[in-house]
Structures are given as C-alpha cells and as structure tokens.
Amino acid sequence: MPVILATDIIVYLVFAFIGFIFWSACARDGYARQVWTHIRGNRLAIISALILAAYAGVALSDSIRWRDSVMLYNGKVAVSPENKTIYSSEALSILDRVFHKARANTEKTFSAPMADKLYVKETIELEDGTTIRDYAALKYPSTHLLGTDKVGGDVFFSAMKGVRTGVVIGTGTTLVVIPFAIIFGVMAGYFGGRIDDLIQYVYTTLASIPGILLIVSFMLIFGSHGYQGGLITDANLMLGVFVPSDRLFWLCLIMGITSWTDLCRIIRGETLKLRELEYVQAARAFAVPRVLIMVRHIVPNIMHLVLITMVLQFSGLVLAEAVLSYIGIGVGPEAGSWGNMINTARLELARDPVVWWSLLGAFAFMFALVLPANIFGDAVRDALDPKVNTKTKSGGD
Amino acid sequence: MAPIIEVKNLRTYFNTPKGTARAVDGVSFNIDAGETLALVGESGCGKSMTALSLIQLVPEPNGFIAEGEILLDGLDITRLPEYEKRRIRGNDIAMIFQEPMTSLNPVLTIGSQIIETIRLHQGLSQKAARAHAIEMLDRMKLPSPKTLIDEYPHRLSGGMRQRIMIAMALACKPKLLIADEPTTALDVTIQREILTLIKELKEELGTAVLLITHNLALVSGNADKVGVMYGGKIVESASAKDIFKNPLHPYTKSLLHSLPSITNRNEGLETIEGTVPEPTNFPKGCRFAKRCSSEMEGCSRLEPTLTAENKEDHLVSCHLFDPEFMSESRARPAGKMREPVMDFSRVDDSDAATRPLVLEVKGLKVHYPIKKGIFKKTVGHVRAVDGIDISIERGSTLALVGESGCGKTTTGKAIMQLIDATEGSVLLKGKELTTLNTEDMRPMRELMQIIFQDPYSSLNPRIKVGGIIEEGLKSLKPDLNDKERKDKVSEVLRMVGLSSDMSNRYPHEFSGGQRSRIGIARVLVVEPELIICDEATSALDVSVQAQILNLLRSVQIEFGLSYLFITHDLGIVEYMADKVAVMYEGKVIEYGRTEEVLGRPKEEYTKKLLQAVPTID
Ligand SMILES: Nc1ncnc2c1ncn2[C@@H]1O[C@H](COP(=O)(O)OP(=O)(O)O)[C@@H](O)[C@H]1O
Ligand code: SF4
Ligand SMILES: [Mg+2]
C-alpha cells in the first residue's frame, strides 16, 4: 500500500517537469531544444546535469514508498478479521529498500569511514574473564563508506536520506517563489499606479517582518503536528495513502512566502525598465493585448534574472535548512537532513579525537548539489540568451 | 616643429574564432601641437580601435598591436612597460567617449571623480585638486561650479556630462586629446558648444586633438586635417578644406553625396551598396572595390598604395590616380551597372493645401505630474507638451524639430495614444482619438504607426524577426491565415531590401542598418497611412541613413504615405519635409513650409538652431 506525503507531490512535479523538458527537447523546436543544442558541446554542463539528475533520481526513489503486506509463516498474506490485508507498520521507500543493509547494519557507536574497529575504546570482556579497554571490532567491518555516527547509524545512508530533503527544500521553495515573484513583479512594474502601490505595499510589509519570526510562528502553528520526518510508521502518525500534513511541506511554503519578495523587487525594477523600451511601445502601438505583451515581451526578457536569482537562492535554501534545523524549527530532528547532520557534527567536532566524517558527508553532499546547480544554471542562462547562443554557433563553423 | 604624436604603420589585430581580425591595418599619421586630425568613415572601419591603440587600451586579451610605432614626443609608447603606460594615460593622452550617460560613475560626485584624476596624475593635495577641479568646471562654462562639484551625475543633462568628461580629460593638460564621437549623442546646439569648447581649449593649451566622427559635416570647421578610413586603412588624407572642395577617393565622394540636404531633395541619395568588409576577411586588391562605382578590372587584384596627389599633403589610395595603372588595359571599367538616381521630385505641390488631412492635432497638451513625499502628493507639473497645433496632408511629410527635452517624443507618443493627452484633440482622418477606448482604438492603430529611434532597443531580442514582423498582423489583421501572414512578411522583407529567409534569425544577428529596416518592415506590413518616425535614422551611419531615407521616400511615393518626422538633424528636414514645426519648451514656435521656415526664419530660436547646424562649405 503506497504512502504519499505532501512533499512527494513536489518531487513528482519536478520529475514531470524534467520529463516535459526532455520530451520537448527531443520533439520540438522550442527553448528546450535550443538549450540542448547549446549545452551539448559543454562537457562541464553535461556532467553537472548528470549529477543533478542523479540527485533527482535519489530524491524520487526516496519519495516512492509503500507498506508491505505482512506475511504469515505459511507464506500467506495476513488478513484482518474483516478480511482486509494487514500491512506492515512501516512505509519504506525504494531508497530504504536498496540500501537496506546500510540502514539495518548499525554499529554500537562511532566508527571511522571504512574502519573495521570502533572509534572509541570500550571495556571488553575477554573469554578468560579479564577485561581490557580496547577498540572493539565492528559487526560489519569495512562496509560503512562514511563511517557511523554516535548511535552507530551509517553516515553515508543518512547523507543519502538528506538528498530528498535538500531537493525538496530547494525546488519546493522555488516553486512557490517563482510564480508569486513573476506574476506580482511583472504586474507591479507593467501596470504601475494603484496595482504597483498595492503590490509594493504587500512585499515591503512582508519583507519588513523579520523572516525568522514569521517562519518560527508559522512552523509552530502548522509544522508541529503531522509527519515530522524520520521513519514513517503508524506509531508516529495516522497512515493513510495520502499524508497531507508534512512538516517539510510547511517549511517549503513558509520559506517561499518569506523569500519571494527579493525576486519580486528585482523583477519589478527590470519590468519598469523594459516597459519603456521601444519594442514594448511598438507592441502597444499594434494594439497587442496587455497580457500578451507581458507574456511575450516582458517575461522572456526577465527569465535570465529569475534563473540567476533562483540558482543563487537554491544554494541559500539548502543552507538555510541547516540553520533552521539548528534552531529547532527546520525539518524535524528525526528527519534525515544535512542540516541535522551538521548540527550533530558540531558536538562531534568538539570531542577528542575529532569525529569529522558526519560533517564531511553532509558538506560533500551539499557541495555536490550546489556547485553543479550553479554551473548548470549558468549554462542554461547562456543557452537561452540568443546573443551568446547564436554567436557560438556561427563561431563553430 | 616635431609633431606631438606620430603613428607609423600601426597594425592592431584581434584573435577571433574566425581568424585574425585586422582592425587597424597599417595606419600612419601625425598631429602637431594645437592641431586637430579628424578620422571619418563608417562604423566598423577601425576608427575607435586606432584611438584605443593610441591610448594603449586595446581590449585584452584578444587584441594586440602587431606592428608599428606610436611616438609621443619621439618616444615609442608601444614598448613601454605597463606602469609607464598607465602614467601616460590620462597624463599625456586623455580620451572622451561617445556616451556621456554611461561614462561617469553614477554613485560618485562629479567633484570626487575629477579630483581623483587630478590627484592620481599630478599628486596635488586634496584642497589644491579641488580648487583646480572647480577652475576646470568654470572653464567648461558650466554654471555655478562651486555647487556643481558636489552633484551626482544623474542630475545633469547629457551636454553637461560631456563637458565634465572634457574637464576630466583636460584637467591634467594632456598633450593629446582623443575624442571618440564626442557629440553623437547630443543635440545640434549642444554639439556645437562642445566642439567650440574643445577647439578653444586646444588652442589655449596647445593640445593635439584626434577627433573621431562619422558625421562629415562636423569635420568642417572643427578639424585641420582629415583622414578617411576604410577597411582598417586610411584611404584619403588631406587638409579639411581639400577634402570637401576636392575629394578624390570614390569612398570620400560617396560619403559626401549621401548627406541629405536641400539641394538634392528631389532625387534619391547616393548610397554605398553593401557593407564594410569583415576585418577577418579583407578582399584582395582594393578593399573598397566591391562597393565602388568606379571600379576597374584590375582593382580587385592589385591593392592601391597611399600616394600624394596634387599637393604634398593630399594623399589618396586609389588606382584612378596612378598614371601607370591607368595607362594599362586593367584600367577598363569593371562594367558595373550604376544605379539610376531615384526620382523623388515632388508632385506638384500646389494642391497640397486642398488634399485631405490625415492628421490634425489641436491644442495638444501633455503634463506629467511631479510627485513628492511618501503620499505622492502632486506638487506641480512638467509641461512636456504645452498646446500644439499641427496637421499633415495626405502624402506629405511634416518635420518636428527641436532640441532634446523639448517634447518631441512626447508629442509623437501622445498622437499615437501611447500616453494620455492632458488636453486637446488628435484627429486621424477626421476621427477623434483621445476619447476612444482600447477596443475602438484598435482599427485606428492600423492607420497610424510609429518607427523608433534606437535600432537596438526597438526589437525584442528573444523573438525571431519573422515573429516580430508578424506581431502587428496578428493583432490588427486577425483574419489572415498563417500562410497569408507568412507571405506578407516575406513580401515586406523584400520591400525593405532584406531577404525573406532572414525571418528565421534573431535581431542581434543584424547590423544597425538592417535592424532599422526590420523596424520599418514591421510597420509597413500593417499598411498604415501615417507613420511617425522618431529620430528613426539618428543612430545610423550616413551611408545607411541614406538607404533608409531613400526607402522611406520611395514607399511614400508608391503608397501615398504621410510622415511625421521627428528629428534634430536639419539636413534630414531639408531633404524630407514639406512642412516644418519648430518646437521649443513644449510649444511650436514656428510652423510653415520647409523653404520658408529654414530659408527665412522669423524666430530667434530657429535662427540659433540653424546656425548651430554643422554644414560643409
Ligand atoms: N515619464 C516622464 N515623467 C516626467 N517627465 C517626463 C517624462 N517623460 C518625459 N518627460 C519630460 O518631458 C520633456 C519632453 O521629453 P521628450 O518628449 O522625451 O523630449 P524630446 O523628444 O524632444 O527629446 C522633458 O523635459 C522630459 O524630462
Ligand atoms: S582602386 Fe578601384 S575600386 Fe578601389 S576605390 Fe579606386 S577605383 Fe574604386
Ligand atoms: Mg527624443
């Protein structure tokens, strides 16, 4: 029986979008095609795209989950007295299942990457009854790629679980920000007058409330019940097919609401400039309807700003999650997230000898997402700029 | 006397993906103290690159000086180390640029920018530098320099900014001043003031000046010597007087003949077909051969050399002046068809007054409210247009002239109903426009269109040319099906001299002149009866301007179009207009037939305007 969280929808949407882009790049002569022909020769961008795709794939595999039916010893499916199938109390995602070993093979406590002994000495009782203090052997030596954490969990697996959180935070917030910012920014800039005053009023008000306050109160109201992250079991929430209340979802929403104002302001300014340009005047002279002017002449010419701002913000969002988790209002403490990993790493770094691999794991995973996102974003922006784009084409032949 | 600057066989090259671009390809000249050399020629023939080479600012890393010497007071500056060059820049050689709006830093006060230059190069104390800066501003005839020095650039007009640029450039008394199109972005009246200023200061300080311009008329009266550049070379050089009196090179002649004026108003302007050759791929032989109307058979095989003709200082590079070449068989004309001169003679004008009026504007006013404070209270009005009456008959052209800021553009836009008139009426073919709503206005938009000034910002960079031209059709003639629309687009592209397969390209793939044509095609395709041209050619080279003006004239004659021509170039007015309206501070102060207004101006302002116009004499 599948279990779908509210944030899964975001991941599915991202995939639908990627699929659409892919399809239109193959099939038609549009922006996607243009981007593809431009990027094809750029090895760095291709590698970045592949890395991003890998991240998206991990996020997707961690967003498709279901509860197995409980098997009886005789190999039959267990049924309730009302003749309904009984499902296990845990919903495991594909990722959980693929990395089953990493998930289940926990040690006692810290161990260094690929070590075969624990990282801390403990008292071991020998067969002859004497006790010594030594590094105990691991139960699963040389299997933990990034070592284990305090409670013996595999760090690599935690970092993998953080992928979905990072991707959801980055794209989910972006999904909220972009429509708000574009619609309001373009409208404010293009129409001016009352509409402009109103929109400006709204976003200045929003921007003048410290974002953190807004996030804290919002999360306290909406985020404190429902799914808090971590293992999905019917012990910690009512498991239906769809779980609408998901702390991560509320987090995306509120982070989107607090961060669309910057982009909106940028877009408004640019629209003010564009609206006076002669091609917009010319369109007006042709009695082209206003909505069409905005869609054809304004929006395509601000997309590069949207792209740059969003790529920069994407990195910021992934990092903001860490900060918010640190003060306890981000994703729940149970949830696998890089922010949580960094938080625990803070204490681990203070101990002696230093436990560095949690931080390294979180950092490496974050870096490997943010850097390709930036490179790929740049490449897409160039590809969408007709100037750069056709110049390289003619330069090539 | 030794020349201040002596350039010997300068070659500045660029590495590009298409090969080496020979932007400057063997240029030699010298300038004495207190002398002005003007470099003229179409854009893309190497003028600015010559200037940047002189000041040692060839764009890195692709550009480099491949050969040649630049002797400043006898010292070759191309071989100096970078820190020496930096000392020379600004101290010995200074430069002012075309765009006064972007060449000053908007976040610093004028004073701090001038003082910075002075202190950097002369090591004066802050106080002394400030005093010196104020003195320089005063010299530039800027009003109240003591308060002006603490202003920010955006508070000033273009002309004032350009003066400040000159003040900065001259603050360190350079030996050579390079002015790259210093007045192209400015009005005629201001243009003249700026050039006079440069001339006076040059005489006073003994500075040598290199003036770069594409406006030939500016050269006369402001330069002592002229070098005509083409394809990275100087093809003719002579004293300013000789260039105009006795031009020798076919290119020089064509440039001079492509200027519109009253004398050639009944015929097509001479155009130079084609475009300047790509510096990566110069043709063999004479670089002008492809476009030259006197080309001879041998021209494209053998390159002419720059030799003296008539006088010692009149050099020309053309086989026509090589007696040896001319005595041989290769001097046979290449048999080019000469374009017949287009006949634009005006139809008998006597009935003009009785022809139906296309446009009638009565008492048009546009006032912009000035708002202040957080509550945006209206504290006053800018009277951009303050009651004007004009009318245009079918098939005729009215020119609206005046300096920038006098309300010309606003008038055009108010007539187009792109901004709301505060008062007054606009009648298009007898129909009042100011009271129409958006829907009722739609059919009227078909009758009246506008062509904009800037060929760069008037086309959406993200839409292909075909889409740009179709836009008006889609909106105004929605009954057309796809095929009819495509046919119309191809037809209009051909009409403006472009090929129909260009509709699949993006605007940036075209030159300025081609973009102007696209802008015109976009308007012509909806078949309007009245076209408002707002400075439609002022951003273009004279040769391209000639093509555009010819195009506008021929479609006018063919379709009986009417024009409202907004311009500050009186040459164009003389050439194009039947009637002229002179605008000053939002009002029309003189209005009448072209010959009368320009020939016998009544108003002081009109006279001043006419005097300011640079002319060739
Ligand atoms: N949107 C505006 N708000 C306030 N003043 C304006 C605006 N647009 C133009 N003006 C003013 O109107 C006057 C006329 O401008 P314009 O029509 O552009 O002149 P021109 O076409 O002759 O250059 C100028 O003084 C200018 O500052
Ligand atoms: S050399 Fe020949 S082609 Fe070149 S300018 Fe002279 S006549 Fe024309
Ligand atoms: Mg104007």
mmCIF file of N, CA and C and ligand atoms in Angstrom, chain B residues 249-250 286 288-289 292 294-296 299 304 317-320, ligand 2:
data_model
loop_
_atom_site.group_PDB
_atom_site.id
_atom_site.type_symbol
_atom_site.label_atom_id
_atom_site.label_comp_id
_atom_site.label_asym_id
_atom_site.label_seq_id
_atom_site.Cartn_x
_atom_site.Cartn_y
_atom_site.Cartn_z
ATOM 1 N N HIS B 249 39.024 60.314 -53.489
ATOM 2 C CA HIS B 249 38.702 58.885 -53.400
ATOM 3 C C HIS B 249 37.199 58.661 -53.601
ATOM 4 N N PRO B 250 36.842 57.632 -54.378
ATOM 5 C CA PRO B 250 35.413 57.372 -54.603
ATOM 6 C C PRO B 250 34.640 57.213 -53.292
ATOM 7 N N CYS B 286 41.897 46.262 -53.913
ATOM 8 C CA CYS B 286 41.314 47.417 -53.236
ATOM 9 C C CYS B 286 40.157 46.959 -52.362
ATOM 10 N N PHE B 288 37.784 48.549 -51.163
ATOM 11 C CA PHE B 288 36.513 49.219 -51.436
ATOM 12 C C PHE B 288 35.905 48.726 -52.751
ATOM 13 N N ALA B 289 36.661 47.897 -53.479
ATOM 14 C CA ALA B 289 36.278 47.555 -54.852
ATOM 15 C C ALA B 289 34.826 47.105 -54.993
ATOM 16 N N CYS B 292 32.575 50.049 -54.915
ATOM 17 C CA CYS B 292 33.000 51.248 -55.621
ATOM 18 C C CYS B 292 32.288 51.346 -56.967
ATOM 19 N N SER B 294 33.270 53.223 -59.374
ATOM 20 C CA SER B 294 34.219 53.437 -60.479
ATOM 21 C C SER B 294 35.198 52.276 -60.600
ATOM 22 N N GLU B 295 34.824 51.128 -60.069
ATOM 23 C CA GLU B 295 35.774 50.016 -60.069
ATOM 24 C C GLU B 295 36.273 49.681 -61.468
ATOM 25 N N MET B 296 37.562 49.364 -61.506
ATOM 26 C CA MET B 296 38.148 48.962 -62.787
ATOM 27 C C MET B 296 38.550 47.502 -62.713
ATOM 28 N N CYS B 299 41.246 46.468 -60.239
ATOM 29 C CA CYS B 299 41.151 46.937 -58.862
ATOM 30 C C CYS B 299 41.121 45.820 -57.838
ATOM 31 N N PRO B 304 45.890 49.316 -54.098
ATOM 32 C CA PRO B 304 46.499 50.633 -54.334
ATOM 33 C C PRO B 304 47.300 51.090 -53.118
ATOM 34 N N SER B 317 44.518 56.731 -51.835
ATOM 35 C CA SER B 317 44.887 55.362 -52.161
ATOM 36 C C SER B 317 43.841 54.787 -53.107
ATOM 37 N N CYS B 318 44.062 55.038 -54.410
ATOM 38 C CA CYS B 318 43.103 54.571 -55.411
ATOM 39 C C CYS B 318 43.814 54.530 -56.755
ATOM 40 N N HIS B 319 43.560 53.490 -57.501
ATOM 41 C CA HIS B 319 44.261 53.328 -58.780
ATOM 42 C C HIS B 319 43.925 54.411 -59.793
ATOM 43 N N LEU B 320 42.792 55.063 -59.579
ATOM 44 C CA LEU B 320 42.411 56.116 -60.528
ATOM 45 C C LEU B 320 43.493 57.190 -60.624
HETATM 46 S S1 SF4 C 2 41.077 51.418 -56.510
HETATM 47 FE FE1 SF4 C 2 39.443 50.958 -57.898
HETATM 48 S S2 SF4 C 2 37.902 50.004 -56.639
HETATM 49 FE FE2 SF4 C 2 39.312 50.969 -55.251
HETATM 50 S S3 SF4 C 2 38.446 52.934 -54.919
HETATM 51 FE FE3 SF4 C 2 39.812 53.208 -56.596
HETATM 52 S S4 SF4 C 2 38.571 52.900 -58.387
HETATM 53 FE FE4 SF4 C 2 37.396 52.131 -56.673
#
